[in-house]
Amino acid sequence: MNIDHHDTFQRMIDESLAGVLSAEKEQSLREHLSTCATCREYLSASNRVIAGLSGFSFEVNPTLNARVLAALRLQAEEAVGFLRVTPGQCDSTACHSRTGLHLL
């Protein structure tokens, strides 16, 4: 199996930019970057992407934001709305099946 060292160092660049690279690996990365134009270009491109993302912003309509959050909350409540019931606890055969699940 042929390991591409550029892939390894590019993952290390990603980890470094995320602030999760160990000091030992950071030193190894610095040494590699001093001799590898390909990985230096990857680092430069990654920095440009991050800089571009930091300039990305927009205003959210507060009413729309509240409606979206309410819809998400409702979906979450419906997703957990299945509860186990004992036979006879609910008199509606439409609300549960033989599995004993009950939809609130």
JSON list of C-alpha atoms in Angstrom, two decimals, residues 73-85 90 95-96 100-104:
[
{"chain": "A", "resi": 73, "resn": "ARG", "atom": "CA", "xyz": [-38.68, 21.58, 18.54]},
{"chain": "A", "resi": 74, "resn": "LEU", "atom": "CA", "xyz": [-42.00, 20.10, 17.32]},
{"chain": "A", "resi": 75, "resn": "GLN", "atom": "CA", "xyz": [-40.17, 17.54, 15.16]},
{"chain": "A", "resi": 76, "resn": "ALA", "atom": "CA", "xyz": [-37.98, 16.57, 18.11]},
{"chain": "A", "resi": 77, "resn": "GLU", "atom": "CA", "xyz": [-41.02, 16.18, 20.35]},
{"chain": "A", "resi": 78, "resn": "GLU", "atom": "CA", "xyz": [-42.78, 14.06, 17.75]},
{"chain": "A", "resi": 79, "resn": "ALA", "atom": "CA", "xyz": [-39.69, 11.89, 17.33]},
{"chain": "A", "resi": 80, "resn": "VAL", "atom": "CA", "xyz": [-39.68, 11.08, 21.04]},
{"chain": "A", "resi": 81, "resn": "GLY", "atom": "CA", "xyz": [-43.48, 10.90, 21.23]},
{"chain": "A", "resi": 82, "resn": "PHE", "atom": "CA", "xyz": [-43.47, 7.11, 20.95]},
{"chain": "A", "resi": 83, "resn": "LEU", "atom": "CA", "xyz": [-43.87, 5.63, 24.41]},
{"chain": "A", "resi": 84, "resn": "ARG", "atom": "CA", "xyz": [-44.40, 2.08, 25.60]},
{"chain": "A", "resi": 85, "resn": "VAL", "atom": "CA", "xyz": [-47.89, 1.45, 26.96]},
{"chain": "A", "resi": 90, "resn": "CYS", "atom": "CA", "xyz": [-55.05, 3.28, 25.59]},
{"chain": "A", "resi": 95, "resn": "CYS", "atom": "CA", "xyz": [-52.70, 4.86, 18.19]},
{"chain": "A", "resi": 96, "resn": "HIS", "atom": "CA", "xyz": [-50.53, 1.80, 18.72]},
{"chain": "A", "resi": 100, "resn": "GLY", "atom": "CA", "xyz": [-47.07, -1.63, 22.32]},
{"chain": "A", "resi": 101, "resn": "LEU", "atom": "CA", "xyz": [-45.95, 1.73, 20.96]},
{"chain": "A", "resi": 102, "resn": "HIS", "atom": "CA", "xyz": [-48.17, 4.70, 21.60]},
{"chain": "A", "resi": 103, "resn": "LEU", "atom": "CA", "xyz": [-48.03, 7.94, 19.66]},
{"chain": "A", "resi": 104, "resn": "LEU", "atom": "CA", "xyz": [-48.73, 10.95, 21.85]}
]
